[in-house]
Amino acid sequence: NICAMSGDLIAADDSLIVRSYDDKCSYILQVNGEKKINKSRVSLKEIIGQPYGAVFELNNRKFVRVSNTEQAAIELYDADDNKGGESTEVAVNLDSGVRGNNHTFVDTNTAQKLTNEDIKNLKESGTSATDIIKSLIQNSDTFAAKTDYAQAKWIKKKENKYRRRYKVLRSNPMSICEASFDKNKEKICNLRFDSLAQIISQSGVHSGTRVLVMDSMTGLLVGSLAYRMRGQGTILALYGGQQPHLEMVNSFNLSAEEINIIQPVPSTELGPAARDVCANGFSYASADDTDAITNSFPTTTYASQRGSATQSSSSTDASSNEANAAIPSVGHKRTHDGITTTTPAVEETRMEVTSAGDAGQAVSFGNDTKKPRSAPKGGNRTGKTDAERTLIHSYLRQGVDRLIIATKYRPLPILKQALYVLQPSSSFVLFHEFLEPLVDCYLYLQANNLALRLVLSDTWMREFQTLPGRVRPDMFMSTSGGFLLSGIYIGMVPCAYPFGASAEAAEHA
Amino acid sequence: MLLVLLDAQPGRVICEAGTGSGSVSTSFARALRPGGKLFTFEFHQDRQRQAVADFDRYGLLDTIVSQHGDVCKQGFANVPDGGVDGIFLDLPMPWLAIPHADKCLAHGGRIVSFSPCIEQIDKTAVEFRRDGRYYDVRMFETLAGNWGVRAEAPAKKRRAVVSSALAGNEADPSSSAGSAIAVDGSGKPQEQPTWLSYQMQMRSHTGYLLVATRSPADE
């Protein structure tokens, strides 16, 4: 069991989610080093060795664990209090009778005798949160007459205000996606976690698959795919512009081996590869060349010491490709190469990545302040050496068996080229924040008879609170998590590559 | 959605009750390979036999262990204590299975219960929250909605390009986009038809998904 979960404890090099109890903010943080929460710098070192799911209080920029009984009480009211506004529900108190209700209360905002000034003075004089709350209770006209439930709710609210409490959660596709979605959904193209789940499920990506993916979510999707593939298979990560932006991959706690299957590919390489495949068919690597896939960019010092432990899986990859070579494609005039003629020189293409220095540190993707150790050679736009480009070209020419496009741009131009490197009978999924760009793709695929089982869909999702006897939808709900177009690619009928070099340039302009 | 809620990944161990048709089991198996295991329990003997035969045919018996039994009464048989990373329940009375789940679910492990009725959700959630054995108790309702695309006929003699809705699904659109958009005022025919997308009839409810995470062992 490579993912043992006994004693789910926080480790020193973990990336994790810290969720604040007012539930407005979740932070994706690395344990090492100081981080900013609520505009103040905090150290997370104190939580190392503590279990995930524990609640901490921020005291003097340090995290102090809250007792179990207190935590249990917090859990009971957690969902209720933080999902919006004052509610007028009368609690069904299961244990003791309802002591009172609010039908005599008149909300004149005069119930609390302490003024804002008084409270401010208490805070500044260093009074503890507990004592502040006690003072507030003593000075409230209405507190004593509230029901048990209403009192607890009131206290809970004050505690959120005067005590800063945080829960620490494990990083995984769901928690990372939710934290990103709550913080800034535009940055991740409005990808809600149920849509992310649909993308993974409908594309059928799993350990051992070869997937071509374009991710405009700073690596949220690529990271999730790598998480589900755990070091076996290949992820060709297309990107536009000069550099890949896959920073979020570092939040998934992946080992170097698991990250190694990600090969960033500039989108400018897609056109030439597509043209090549159209003219010459797919090229299947021999057993020697599969080393290239597992030992390429990105590597850390950690990974290079380990050597190619994943060779056995990549040879399975090659043999299944060989099997595909025997099956004639539908409606094609292409011929199959068999063995590739170009053997990429692996040594020269081992790209150096800025790692944080220590072995085992997370790999950085693009957009880093440090410069790569090897200066880019050659005068091409992407700054890649000729050897690197040859390597990438050979990966694309081997074809992929899954295609996912999830960008903020219109997907159709990418789709048109990407289909050439997609093996027939492969699944594809296009995700977009809006419906219309996907309609264009749907029409294109249908008009050219390129796919079966085309489905244009979105998911409606609503969360509920689940307190005893009080199960109801939350007051706020996300209205959209994006749209999906999925289907099965049946192969290309036209065999002349319709895009000239000038058309490609125009599309990438 | 189940796979993401349960944090499924290669190498993990998941329990499922009941097996039913085995379609969910197959999906789990694909996500857990290589190295993972799915222990699936079905209390109906014939269905369990059929499921095993299917798993064999699909070549999944290296990953799926199918057993006949009632997890509410007997618990999760032949499963290591504290060695399970995720549990999926599709049962009429899932709250009865929770005490058994306590034993085999590792700290940090996830449990998902699927129920059509709110009352079932309520009873199960109460079990989760009892004594703080689970945290992050949440519930979701999700529905997949399909969209169709249809060409709008231009107000001309020239016939519009035909395209019906998705292959195989000819449901009527719930509402069109209002009145027809005028094609350009001159006599020139439009080259491309206008496309309208519409939501198709969808099944409105199958069940609620209740999820929780196992707390650390009681201190």
XYZ file of C-alpha atoms in Angstrom:
728
model
C 0.000 0.000 0.000
C 2.018 2.908 -1.255
C -0.326 5.460 0.225
C -0.472 4.305 3.821
C -2.725 6.523 5.825
C -2.259 5.176 9.298
C -1.490 8.050 11.613
C -2.439 10.805 9.228
C 0.103 13.249 10.600
C 1.412 16.507 9.279
C 4.931 16.176 7.917
C 7.587 18.842 7.669
C 7.605 19.064 3.896
C 3.860 18.854 3.380
C 1.736 21.198 1.419
C -1.651 21.477 3.072
C -4.845 23.426 3.395
C -5.481 25.709 6.337
C -9.142 26.625 6.600
C -10.117 29.548 8.779
C -13.175 29.129 10.938
C -15.067 31.984 9.493
C -14.866 29.799 6.389
C -14.285 32.683 4.132
C -10.699 31.722 3.493
C -8.836 28.540 2.830
C -5.121 28.803 2.336
C -2.911 26.434 0.401
C 0.325 26.512 2.348
C 3.659 24.774 2.679
C 4.564 23.776 6.217
C 8.138 24.934 5.911
C 8.671 28.582 6.389
C 6.525 31.474 7.387
C 3.334 32.168 5.600
C 0.765 34.923 5.632
C -2.658 34.376 7.116
C -4.966 37.345 7.518
C -2.151 39.695 6.688
C 0.109 38.523 9.484
C 3.042 36.218 9.058
C 2.728 32.916 10.852
C 4.907 29.906 11.353
C 3.481 26.481 10.763
C 6.317 24.546 12.388
C 4.323 23.863 15.555
C 1.817 21.725 13.745
C 4.333 19.180 12.490
C 3.489 15.778 13.908
C -0.072 16.766 14.738
C -2.908 14.953 13.031
C -4.736 16.267 10.014
C -8.207 17.498 10.908
C -7.004 19.085 14.135
C -8.068 22.598 15.024
C -5.521 25.212 16.027
C -5.731 28.639 17.515
C -3.391 31.368 16.455
C -1.508 32.742 19.453
C 1.379 35.102 18.910
C 1.744 33.968 15.302
C 2.010 30.348 16.415
C -0.493 27.580 16.137
C -1.671 26.010 19.375
C -3.851 22.935 19.269
C -7.334 23.185 20.647
C -8.552 20.420 23.006
C -10.562 17.500 21.651
C -13.717 18.312 23.605
C -13.624 21.885 22.412
C -13.100 20.640 18.897
C -16.080 18.290 19.116
C -18.257 21.210 20.221
C -16.949 23.309 17.360
C -17.737 20.563 14.847
C -21.344 20.452 15.923
C -21.975 24.075 15.068
C -19.400 24.443 12.350
C -21.568 23.970 9.332
C -24.472 25.978 10.674
C -22.875 29.174 11.765
C -20.625 29.792 8.854
C -22.813 29.371 5.879
C -24.580 32.678 5.953
C -26.556 35.208 7.879
C -28.861 35.158 10.819
C -31.385 32.440 10.665
C -34.699 32.449 12.412
C -34.962 28.747 12.845
C -36.074 27.441 16.178
C -33.809 24.603 17.102
C -35.172 21.196 17.702
C -33.150 20.555 20.782
C -32.819 16.824 20.985
C -31.381 16.504 24.466
C -33.124 19.011 26.684
C -36.339 20.863 26.115
C -36.406 24.149 24.345
C -36.057 26.740 27.041
C -37.153 29.751 25.237
C -37.521 31.266 21.833
C -37.179 34.662 20.314
C -40.758 35.752 19.916
C -40.464 38.473 22.536
C -37.216 39.962 21.291
C -37.252 43.279 19.574
C -34.085 43.916 17.638
C -33.207 47.472 18.537
C -29.476 46.854 18.613
C -29.346 47.973 22.242
C -29.056 44.565 23.866
C -25.294 44.835 24.401
C -24.240 47.390 26.990
C -20.571 47.465 26.085
C -19.790 49.960 23.387
C -17.422 49.437 20.506
C -15.002 51.639 22.388
C -15.191 49.408 25.456
C -14.560 46.276 23.427
C -11.669 47.894 21.656
C -10.121 48.799 24.990
C -10.510 45.258 26.228
C -8.775 43.893 23.175
C -5.959 46.357 23.333
C -5.353 45.777 27.024
C -4.580 42.186 26.161
C -7.705 40.634 27.610
C -8.050 37.056 26.463
C -10.811 36.122 24.084
C -12.519 34.072 26.801
C -12.676 37.053 29.122
C -13.916 39.356 26.416
C -16.726 36.946 25.688
C -17.533 36.674 29.376
C -17.808 40.443 29.584
C -20.044 40.520 26.571
C -22.304 37.894 28.142
C -22.500 39.807 31.421
C -23.391 42.979 29.644
C -26.049 41.520 27.408
C -29.738 42.024 28.176
C -30.937 39.203 26.064
C -28.363 36.463 26.512
C -29.902 34.761 29.537
C -33.262 34.391 27.869
C -31.914 32.696 24.765
C -32.320 28.976 24.195
C -29.329 26.702 24.824
C -28.920 26.450 21.116
C -29.073 30.193 20.538
C -26.596 30.823 23.326
C -24.127 28.345 21.925
C -24.546 29.856 18.493
C -23.962 33.354 19.858
C -20.841 32.260 21.716
C -19.601 30.471 18.643
C -19.973 33.637 16.617
C -18.061 35.714 19.153
C -15.365 33.104 19.328
C -14.908 33.282 15.596
C -14.534 37.001 15.945
C -12.153 37.133 18.876
C -10.329 33.861 18.543
C -8.580 32.961 15.376
C -9.085 29.293 14.770
C -7.995 27.192 11.866
C -8.454 23.645 10.786
C -5.690 21.854 8.923
C -6.697 19.591 6.061
C -4.886 17.286 3.710
C -4.154 18.462 0.191
C -5.906 16.478 -2.480
C -7.671 17.402 -5.717
C -10.907 18.248 -3.915
C -9.459 20.401 -1.138
C -7.041 22.209 -3.438
C -9.756 22.861 -5.989
C -12.162 24.135 -3.336
C -9.570 26.417 -1.778
C -8.763 27.871 -5.208
C -12.414 28.158 -6.173
C -13.310 30.013 -2.989
C -10.344 32.307 -3.231
C -10.323 33.285 -6.894
C -12.444 31.290 -9.278
C -11.427 33.285 -12.343
C -7.879 32.059 -11.907
C -9.035 28.493 -12.322
C -11.573 29.187 -15.071
C -14.472 28.583 -12.720
C -13.597 24.922 -12.330
C -15.610 23.660 -9.384
C -14.475 20.399 -7.835
C -17.418 18.379 -9.130
C -16.541 19.513 -12.669
C -12.945 18.515 -12.013
C -14.210 15.103 -10.942
C -16.217 14.843 -14.154
C -13.196 15.729 -16.285
C -11.105 12.976 -14.718
C -13.909 10.462 -14.836
C -15.121 11.103 -18.386
C -11.654 11.311 -19.867
C -10.829 8.011 -18.212
C -7.368 9.098 -17.177
C -5.800 6.555 -14.855
C -2.428 5.127 -14.026
C -0.680 4.138 -17.260
C -2.571 6.314 -19.709
C -0.976 8.857 -22.030
C -2.802 12.149 -21.849
C -2.440 15.403 -23.750
C -3.811 18.182 -21.592
C -4.012 21.925 -21.838
C -4.462 23.486 -18.409
C -5.081 27.193 -17.882
C -5.587 26.725 -14.159
C -1.994 27.106 -13.060
C -1.647 23.356 -12.812
C -4.743 22.408 -10.835
C -5.833 19.942 -13.497
C -2.368 18.631 -14.356
C -1.651 18.138 -10.660
C -4.909 16.253 -10.172
C -4.117 13.980 -13.103
C -0.618 13.290 -11.814
C -2.156 12.547 -8.404
C -4.388 9.903 -9.948
C -1.643 8.422 -12.109
C 1.023 8.126 -9.430
C 4.081 7.948 -11.609
C 2.822 5.666 -14.378
C 1.835 6.944 -17.784
C 2.578 10.249 -19.432
C 1.140 13.738 -19.146
C 1.940 16.048 -22.029
C 1.016 19.468 -20.662
C 0.393 21.967 -23.449
C 0.906 25.607 -22.747
C 0.639 28.842 -24.693
C 3.206 31.592 -24.428
C 6.775 31.366 -23.243
C 6.491 29.335 -20.086
C 4.270 26.736 -18.540
C 2.326 27.923 -15.508
C 1.900 24.817 -13.442
C 2.741 26.130 -9.981
C -0.209 24.433 -8.332
C 1.278 21.019 -9.082
C 3.575 21.687 -6.133
C 0.612 21.677 -3.765
C -0.232 18.023 -4.353
C 2.643 16.527 -2.313
C 3.778 14.446 -5.275
C 7.120 12.699 -5.255
C 9.678 13.562 -7.886
C 8.889 10.286 -9.640
C 5.226 11.191 -9.780
C 5.937 14.647 -11.143
C 8.376 13.250 -13.678
C 5.615 11.993 -15.911
C 4.629 15.601 -16.638
C 6.232 16.934 -19.791
C 5.386 20.566 -20.573
C 4.901 21.090 -24.307
C 4.732 24.503 -25.959
C 1.613 24.723 -28.062
C 3.741 25.796 -31.005
C 5.087 22.232 -31.136
C 1.639 20.802 -31.674
C 1.247 21.943 -35.262
C 4.485 20.425 -36.603
C 3.801 17.169 -34.774
C 0.255 17.048 -36.110
C 1.521 17.594 -39.630
C 4.108 14.884 -39.172
C 1.619 12.349 -37.894
C -0.767 13.177 -40.696
C 1.928 12.555 -43.256
C 3.766 9.656 -41.664
C 1.458 8.115 -39.102
C 2.171 7.555 -35.450
C 5.660 6.540 -34.495
C 6.117 3.988 -31.774
C 9.171 4.193 -29.644
C 11.379 1.175 -29.214
C 12.125 -0.039 -25.712
C 15.328 2.043 -25.554
C 13.587 5.267 -26.276
C 11.004 4.904 -23.534
C 13.770 5.942 -21.156
C 13.364 9.362 -22.637
C 9.837 9.680 -21.302
C 10.633 8.813 -17.733
C 13.919 10.615 -17.367
C 13.088 13.931 -18.894
C 12.098 17.344 -17.582
C 11.413 18.126 -14.892
C 13.924 16.477 -12.646
C 15.248 17.387 -9.263
C 18.490 16.247 -7.732
C 16.373 13.772 -5.819
C 14.926 12.186 -8.947
C 18.214 11.883 -10.793
C 19.737 9.919 -7.919
C 16.920 7.447 -8.007
C 17.492 6.445 -11.599
C 14.781 5.024 -13.799
C 12.688 2.992 -11.414
C 9.676 3.365 -13.661
C 11.158 1.646 -16.676
C 8.981 -1.420 -16.406
C 5.825 0.639 -16.657
C 7.035 2.560 -19.670
C 7.909 -0.606 -21.550
C 4.336 -1.736 -21.019
C 3.382 1.558 -22.547
C 5.528 0.861 -25.588
C 4.231 -2.645 -26.083
C 0.629 -1.500 -26.027
C 1.564 1.036 -28.659
C 3.079 -1.742 -30.705
C -0.202 -3.605 -30.426
C -2.012 -0.563 -31.745
C 0.294 -0.472 -34.715
C -1.095 -3.742 -35.959
C -4.674 -2.475 -36.107
C -5.437 -0.469 -39.246
C -7.046 2.892 -38.571
C -10.492 3.573 -39.892
C -10.580 5.458 -43.169
C -6.896 6.369 -43.130
C -4.370 6.417 -45.844
C -1.548 6.778 -43.366
C 1.101 4.164 -43.047
C 2.621 3.257 -39.748
C 6.247 3.827 -39.155
C 6.851 1.041 -36.697
C 10.033 2.211 -35.086
C 10.943 5.841 -34.775
C 13.964 6.911 -36.765
C 15.007 9.746 -34.517
C 16.578 8.782 -31.236
C 16.533 11.813 -28.976
C 19.723 12.349 -27.090
C 18.589 12.046 -23.509
C 21.619 13.505 -21.808
C 21.522 16.896 -23.473
C 17.834 17.313 -22.880
C 17.828 16.795 -19.140
C 16.531 20.215 -18.292
C 17.593 21.744 -15.069
C 14.795 22.923 -12.888
C 15.055 25.345 -10.066
C 14.501 23.241 -7.032
C 14.481 24.921 -3.661
C 17.852 23.426 -2.902
C 17.219 20.488 -0.632
C 16.735 17.011 -1.984
C 13.094 16.031 -1.964
C 11.847 19.592 -2.210
C 8.915 20.317 -4.444
C 9.725 21.009 -8.055
C 9.009 24.521 -9.249
C 7.205 25.052 -12.492
C 7.711 28.207 -14.453
C 7.191 31.712 -13.225
C 9.945 31.312 -10.697
C 12.111 34.186 -9.602
C 15.252 32.092 -9.959
C 16.620 31.603 -13.436
C 17.147 28.107 -14.811
C 20.710 26.969 -14.480
C 21.178 26.174 -18.161
C 20.662 29.122 -20.469
C 18.319 28.434 -23.345
C 20.111 27.773 -26.593
C 18.859 28.414 -30.056
C 16.900 31.381 -31.264
C 13.401 29.926 -31.116
C 10.594 31.630 -29.250
C 10.098 28.981 -26.621
C 13.711 29.069 -25.526
C 14.033 25.361 -25.937
C 17.072 23.712 -27.397
C 16.795 21.811 -30.631
C 17.356 18.570 -28.773
C 14.508 19.383 -26.401
C 12.214 20.185 -29.269
C 13.106 16.918 -30.963
C 12.272 15.066 -27.782
C 8.933 16.771 -27.424
C 8.200 16.166 -31.058
C 8.862 12.461 -30.624
C 6.500 12.282 -27.642
C 3.730 13.885 -29.625
C 4.344 11.628 -32.595
C 3.800 8.595 -30.414
C 0.264 9.754 -29.935
C -1.853 9.916 -26.818
C -4.923 8.020 -25.726
C -6.665 10.792 -23.770
C -7.174 14.428 -24.608
C -8.269 17.153 -22.194
C -8.509 20.819 -23.065
C -9.422 23.175 -20.225
C -8.413 26.693 -21.086
C -9.676 30.206 -20.853
C -9.140 30.577 -24.588
C -11.407 29.196 -27.254
C -10.633 25.491 -27.451
C -11.502 24.856 -31.096
C -8.148 25.857 -32.670
C -6.278 23.650 -30.229
C -8.739 20.812 -30.689
C -8.308 20.842 -34.452
C -4.585 20.247 -34.150
C -4.644 18.033 -31.096
C -6.923 15.466 -32.721
C -4.132 14.487 -35.069
C -2.057 13.136 -32.215
C -4.983 11.435 -30.535
C -5.246 7.711 -31.138
C -8.572 6.560 -32.592
C -11.102 5.264 -30.042
C -9.677 7.591 -27.424
C -11.764 9.643 -25.028
C -11.561 13.400 -24.974
C -12.988 16.075 -22.706
C -13.154 19.792 -23.307
C -13.903 22.032 -20.355
C -14.811 25.671 -20.493
C -16.214 28.261 -18.155
C -18.816 29.154 -20.774
C -21.018 27.086 -23.006
C -20.614 28.811 -26.363
C -16.986 27.892 -27.114
C -17.917 24.273 -26.538
C -20.875 24.537 -28.880
C -18.428 25.546 -31.616
C -16.395 22.413 -30.904
C -19.482 20.250 -30.793
C -20.575 21.509 -34.195
C -17.125 21.019 -35.668
C -16.887 17.435 -34.418
C -20.343 16.590 -35.597
C -20.015 18.217 -39.010
C -16.820 16.300 -39.691
C -17.965 12.990 -38.217
C -15.057 12.862 -35.827
C -16.639 11.575 -32.660
C -19.184 9.294 -31.073
C -21.198 9.765 -27.931
C -20.804 13.514 -27.877
C -22.196 14.873 -24.653
C -22.422 18.544 -23.725
C -23.094 18.833 -20.013
C -22.719 20.699 -16.791
C -23.209 19.693 -13.162
C -25.569 21.324 -10.766
C -24.310 21.097 -7.216
C -25.723 22.186 -3.905
C -24.261 21.730 -0.458
C -26.372 21.100 2.658
C -25.701 21.576 6.326
C -26.153 18.310 8.225
C -26.809 19.244 11.836
C -29.028 16.921 13.851
C -32.652 17.434 12.861
C -31.616 20.469 10.818
C -30.625 19.186 7.399
C -31.130 21.960 4.886
C -29.366 23.505 1.890
C -26.755 26.143 2.602
C -27.837 29.679 2.046
C -25.332 30.322 -0.676
C -24.802 28.134 -3.688
C -22.472 28.265 -6.630
C -24.459 28.831 -9.792
C -21.957 27.420 -12.231
C -18.915 25.208 -12.185
C -18.227 25.280 -15.909
C -19.274 23.106 -18.838
C -17.975 19.898 -20.393
C -17.966 18.418 -23.871
C -16.925 14.802 -23.926
C -16.857 12.068 -26.514
C -14.972 9.259 -28.190
C -12.728 10.142 -31.107
C -13.135 7.829 -34.051
C -10.269 8.995 -36.231
C -9.663 11.481 -38.964
C -11.034 10.974 -42.426
C -9.250 13.733 -44.310
C -5.592 12.842 -44.434
C -4.130 15.986 -45.841
C -3.089 18.326 -43.087
C -5.316 21.311 -43.680
C -3.288 23.872 -41.809
C -0.356 25.551 -43.468
C 2.489 27.030 -41.453
C 1.023 30.498 -41.873
C -2.313 29.383 -40.464
C -0.549 28.018 -37.428
C 1.272 31.261 -36.897
C -1.996 33.132 -37.098
C -3.596 30.891 -34.536
C -0.778 31.326 -32.105
C -0.509 35.065 -32.572
C -17.504 12.525 -7.988
C -17.291 9.488 -5.705
C -13.645 9.009 -6.565
C -12.812 12.599 -5.705
C -14.847 12.596 -2.475
C -13.147 9.382 -1.375
C -9.740 10.643 -2.500
C -9.254 7.478 -4.555
C -5.848 6.903 -6.090
C -3.557 4.000 -7.033
C -2.583 1.853 -4.085
C -5.491 2.799 -1.830
C -7.867 0.343 -0.170
C -11.590 0.970 -0.472
C -14.639 -0.911 0.837
C -17.993 -0.805 -0.874
C -21.437 -1.979 0.185
C -23.532 -3.033 -1.661
C -22.009 -4.115 -4.928
C -25.211 -3.993 -6.922
C -24.480 -4.158 -10.627
C -20.765 -3.637 -10.115
C -20.576 -0.560 -12.313
C -19.317 1.630 -9.485
C -16.945 -1.169 -8.451
C -15.409 -1.191 -11.905
C -14.862 2.532 -11.767
C -13.182 2.204 -8.362
C -10.965 -0.599 -9.596
C -9.665 1.465 -12.467
C -8.727 4.318 -10.136
C -7.058 2.095 -7.528
C -4.739 0.214 -9.856
C -1.947 -0.608 -9.608
C -1.495 -1.854 -6.082
C -4.877 -0.959 -4.597
C -7.793 -3.120 -3.514
C -11.546 -2.878 -3.536
C -13.428 -5.004 -1.019
C -17.011 -5.080 -2.157
C -19.912 -6.625 -0.236
C -23.306 -7.679 -1.536
C -25.994 -9.217 0.664
C -27.947 -10.730 -2.238
C -26.306 -14.043 -3.099
C -27.197 -14.271 -6.785
C -26.226 -10.692 -7.476
C -22.905 -11.264 -5.777
C -22.228 -14.342 -7.916
C -23.082 -12.415 -11.049
C -20.806 -9.567 -10.021
C -17.850 -11.913 -9.483
C -18.409 -13.434 -12.892
C -18.413 -9.975 -14.440
C -15.257 -8.879 -12.624
C -13.566 -12.040 -13.824
C -14.597 -11.357 -17.377
C -13.197 -7.832 -17.170
C -9.940 -9.093 -15.689
C -10.394 -7.162 -12.464
C -10.140 -9.924 -9.888
C -6.582 -8.914 -9.042
C -8.002 -5.667 -7.674
C -11.568 -6.509 -6.614
C -12.389 -8.864 -3.756
C -16.108 -9.602 -3.860
C -17.820 -11.096 -0.825
C -21.334 -12.098 0.061
C -22.488 -10.653 3.365
C -24.455 -8.010 5.239
C -22.078 -5.307 6.467
C -24.680 -3.851 8.802
C -24.836 -7.096 10.775
C -21.420 -8.664 10.219
C -19.235 -5.695 9.449
C -16.563 -5.596 6.762
C -15.231 -9.140 6.785
C -11.611 -9.977 6.018
C -10.551 -6.385 5.959
C -7.590 -5.127 8.026
C -8.437 -2.997 11.079
C -7.499 0.594 10.437
C -6.268 -0.431 7.013
C -8.999 0.995 4.832
C -8.647 4.390 3.180
C -12.196 4.836 1.968
C -15.682 3.396 2.349
C -18.639 3.812 0.030
C -22.124 2.932 1.276
C -25.192 2.546 -0.862
C -27.498 0.979 1.698
C -31.050 1.520 2.939
C -29.887 1.919 6.561
C -26.296 3.091 6.396
C -26.179 4.318 10.029
C -26.070 0.662 11.105
C -22.818 0.167 9.246
C -21.006 3.135 10.809
C -19.825 1.354 13.999
C -18.277 -1.311 11.762
C -16.717 1.363 9.606
C -15.095 2.902 12.694
C -12.974 -0.176 13.113
C -11.516 -0.547 9.680
C -11.246 3.051 8.507
C -7.818 4.637 8.980
C -7.392 8.074 10.500
C -7.918 10.522 7.665
C -9.910 7.972 5.677
C -13.090 9.060 3.969
C -16.555 7.634 4.086
C -19.299 8.441 1.600
C -22.910 7.406 2.015
C -25.410 7.707 -0.803
C -29.101 7.987 0.162
C -32.221 9.109 -1.663
C -34.027 10.384 1.454
C -33.194 13.251 3.780
C -34.188 11.201 6.817
C -31.543 8.618 5.998
C -28.981 11.394 5.674
C -30.016 12.862 9.022
C -29.705 9.563 10.870
C -26.345 8.791 9.308
C -24.957 12.269 9.980
C -25.933 11.980 13.643
C -23.913 8.758 13.783
C -20.916 10.457 12.228
C -20.995 13.321 14.687
C -21.446 11.167 17.774
C -18.353 11.390 19.987
C -16.431 13.259 17.335
C -15.306 10.098 15.561
C -15.613 11.855 12.210
C -14.957 15.429 11.161
C -15.818 17.563 8.146
C -19.270 16.062 7.793
C -20.708 17.468 4.561
C -23.500 16.663 2.188
C -23.938 17.405 -1.497
C -26.628 17.007 -4.048
C -25.371 16.898 -7.622
C -27.169 16.528 -10.892
C -25.692 16.235 -14.365
C -27.557 18.220 -16.971
C -27.135 17.623 -20.671
C -27.373 20.320 -23.304
C -28.576 20.012 -26.855
C -27.763 22.177 -29.832
C -30.181 23.036 -32.532
C -30.072 25.140 -35.636
C -32.494 27.954 -35.904
C -34.210 28.030 -39.274
C -33.648 31.404 -40.940
C -36.814 33.219 -42.030
C -36.067 32.455 -45.667
C -37.050 29.939 -48.319
C -33.529 28.551 -48.178
C -33.472 25.579 -45.900
C -31.379 25.701 -42.789
C -28.641 23.192 -42.250
C -30.144 20.396 -40.290
C -28.764 19.295 -37.055
C -30.839 17.690 -34.403
C -29.866 17.297 -30.827
C -27.333 14.863 -29.483
C -27.301 11.421 -31.000
C -29.877 9.244 -29.325
C -31.540 11.834 -27.193
C -34.401 13.522 -28.907
C -36.055 15.157 -25.920
C -37.904 18.367 -26.520
C -36.154 21.517 -25.476
C -37.511 22.938 -22.282
C -37.433 26.434 -23.666
C -36.105 28.019 -26.772
C -34.221 31.292 -26.782
C -37.242 33.410 -27.505
C -38.293 34.826 -30.852
C -36.358 34.053 -34.010
C -33.384 36.257 -34.684
C -33.828 38.059 -37.965
C -31.414 37.124 -40.674
C -29.827 40.178 -42.256
C -32.349 42.581 -43.684
C -31.234 42.352 -47.314
C -32.132 39.338 -49.393
C -28.752 37.750 -48.808
C -28.993 34.302 -47.270
C -26.954 33.683 -44.185
C -24.043 31.339 -44.633
C -24.227 29.732 -41.235
C -27.356 29.062 -39.246
C -27.664 30.456 -35.759
C -27.196 27.828 -33.124
C -29.200 27.681 -29.965
C -28.297 25.589 -26.992
C -30.896 24.356 -24.587
C -31.091 22.217 -21.509
C -32.519 18.798 -21.984
C -34.883 16.862 -19.819
C -32.965 15.479 -16.944
C -33.609 13.126 -14.128
C -33.993 15.446 -11.206
C -32.919 13.380 -8.224
C -31.158 10.150 -7.491
C -29.712 10.732 -4.043
C -27.702 12.805 -1.633
C -23.994 12.256 -1.011
C -22.926 12.448 2.619
C -19.183 12.496 3.251
C -17.072 12.519 6.404
C -13.442 12.009 7.429
C -12.256 9.668 10.163
C -10.838 11.431 13.193
C -7.592 10.327 14.848
C -7.868 7.304 17.113
C -9.517 8.246 20.384
C -6.900 9.532 22.732
